[in-house]
Amino acid sequence: MIVTFTANPSLDRTVALPGPLERGEVQRAVSVSQQSGGKGVNVSRALVASGLQTVAVLPGGDSDPVLAGLHHDRVPFAALPINEPLRTNVALTEPGGVTTKINEPGPVLSADEQEALISLLLERARGASWVVLAGSLPPGFPADFYATVTHRLRSMTDGGNTAGAPLIAVDSSGAPLAAAVSGSSPDGTTQDGLSGKPDLLKPNAEELAELAAAAGFATVSTAAELEADPEAAAAAAAAVVRSGVGAVLATLGSKGAVLVTADGAWLATHPPVAAVSTVGAGDSSLAGYLLAHGQGAAPADCLRQAVAHGAAAASLPGSTVPAVHQTTPNAVTITALRKD
């Protein structure tokens, strides 16, 4: 069982344009679609599409369109009832896959609601193999929320045995991502010795550049430089791993992805695809990695399936996620890299 946690879910509307976005002009859409979304929700949707057991934990009222969409897509979920409507995000896609996103901030949850949301996650996470903490945080949430949740998950015991706690993946950005990497204290530990750092981190190139700088990596590159130079991306990810994170799966757009663990570093590339929409491609990559990991695949093969999933997602319209039979892992090339 893989549990996903989306504190700031959304109704994702995708507007397909017939040509390039023209600022200040009137343009007619080719098509409009909508889907229940948010990073964790997208991961659960991709897992369901491939027949895996998952449950999406999120806030939302019974009549909210996001929950209605999950019902329609037959995605199992556990929702904390709230009175405010969830946000709506809009993605404008141009021919060739160029995507412009406009994301709303989301509803404000009280301190009691935040604690109730954590409690709901802890309840559903018992017995899970992975918990995915994904997406932005709603207004008013502390930046270290994911680090706090990670520690709470690791504090789960089964007869005093913490070995039963799930593995934890984090996919976020900005201050919540930085705080997740730093852990609950400067050295990533808490008073009881449990780490607040994730077992897997899934940044894109821009986020990786920021994290490498925060980790004290001497040679900090821009996102464009990391996408163009996988060796540099691997070195930046290795700096994050040395800070105490278990592994880094860094997606590099059309250039593929790198995976860095304490034991090695690999680059995976996929032949070019006809990109339709990049919305949710990174979330699908994470789902592909988790799918392969659950089958006992080696790290390089987990990376292979991650890139195959991401490429398949980019070739689909809107925020459509692929099933595993729609992916082509045999087309992915794996190259071992140096970490430093």
PDB file of C-alpha atoms in Angstrom, residues 135-138 141-148 170-183 201 207 210-211 214:
ATOM      1  CA  GLY A 135       2.803  19.560  -3.224  1.00  0.00           C
ATOM      2  CA  SER A 136       2.622  23.060  -1.822  1.00  0.00           C
ATOM      3  CA  LEU A 137       1.253  23.880   1.602  1.00  0.00           C
ATOM      4  CA  PRO A 138      -1.929  25.918   2.161  1.00  0.00           C
ATOM      5  CA  PHE A 141       1.007  26.094   7.390  1.00  0.00           C
ATOM      6  CA  PRO A 142       4.497  26.193   8.951  1.00  0.00           C
ATOM      7  CA  ALA A 143       7.347  25.738   6.480  1.00  0.00           C
ATOM      8  CA  ASP A 144       8.668  22.742   8.459  1.00  0.00           C
ATOM      9  CA  PHE A 145       5.326  20.900   8.212  1.00  0.00           C
ATOM     10  CA  TYR A 146       6.723  18.046   6.111  1.00  0.00           C
ATOM     11  CA  ALA A 147       9.702  17.593   8.437  1.00  0.00           C
ATOM     12  CA  THR A 148       7.285  17.430  11.371  1.00  0.00           C
ATOM     13  CA  VAL A 170       8.806  14.249  -0.451  1.00  0.00           C
ATOM     14  CA  ASP A 171       7.967  16.220  -3.602  1.00  0.00           C
ATOM     15  CA  SER A 172       7.506  19.905  -2.904  1.00  0.00           C
ATOM     16  CA  SER A 173       9.181  23.247  -3.595  1.00  0.00           C
ATOM     17  CA  GLY A 174      10.399  26.435  -1.941  1.00  0.00           C
ATOM     18  CA  ALA A 175      10.522  26.718   1.836  1.00  0.00           C
ATOM     19  CA  PRO A 176       8.617  23.448   2.573  1.00  0.00           C
ATOM     20  CA  LEU A 177      11.100  21.484   0.448  1.00  0.00           C
ATOM     21  CA  ALA A 178      14.124  23.197   2.024  1.00  0.00           C
ATOM     22  CA  ALA A 179      12.760  22.522   5.510  1.00  0.00           C
ATOM     23  CA  ALA A 180      12.098  18.874   4.636  1.00  0.00           C
ATOM     24  CA  VAL A 181      15.729  18.475   3.599  1.00  0.00           C
ATOM     25  CA  SER A 182      17.078  20.239   6.679  1.00  0.00           C
ATOM     26  CA  GLY A 183      15.014  17.984   8.930  1.00  0.00           C
ATOM     27  CA  LEU A 201      13.355  13.409  -2.571  1.00  0.00           C
ATOM     28  CA  GLU A 207      14.597  22.881  -6.997  1.00  0.00           C
ATOM     29  CA  GLU A 210      18.362  25.571  -4.705  1.00  0.00           C
ATOM     30  CA  LEU A 211      18.815  22.511  -2.504  1.00  0.00           C
ATOM     31  CA  ALA A 214      21.551  25.151   0.756  1.00  0.00           C
TER      32      ALA A 214
END
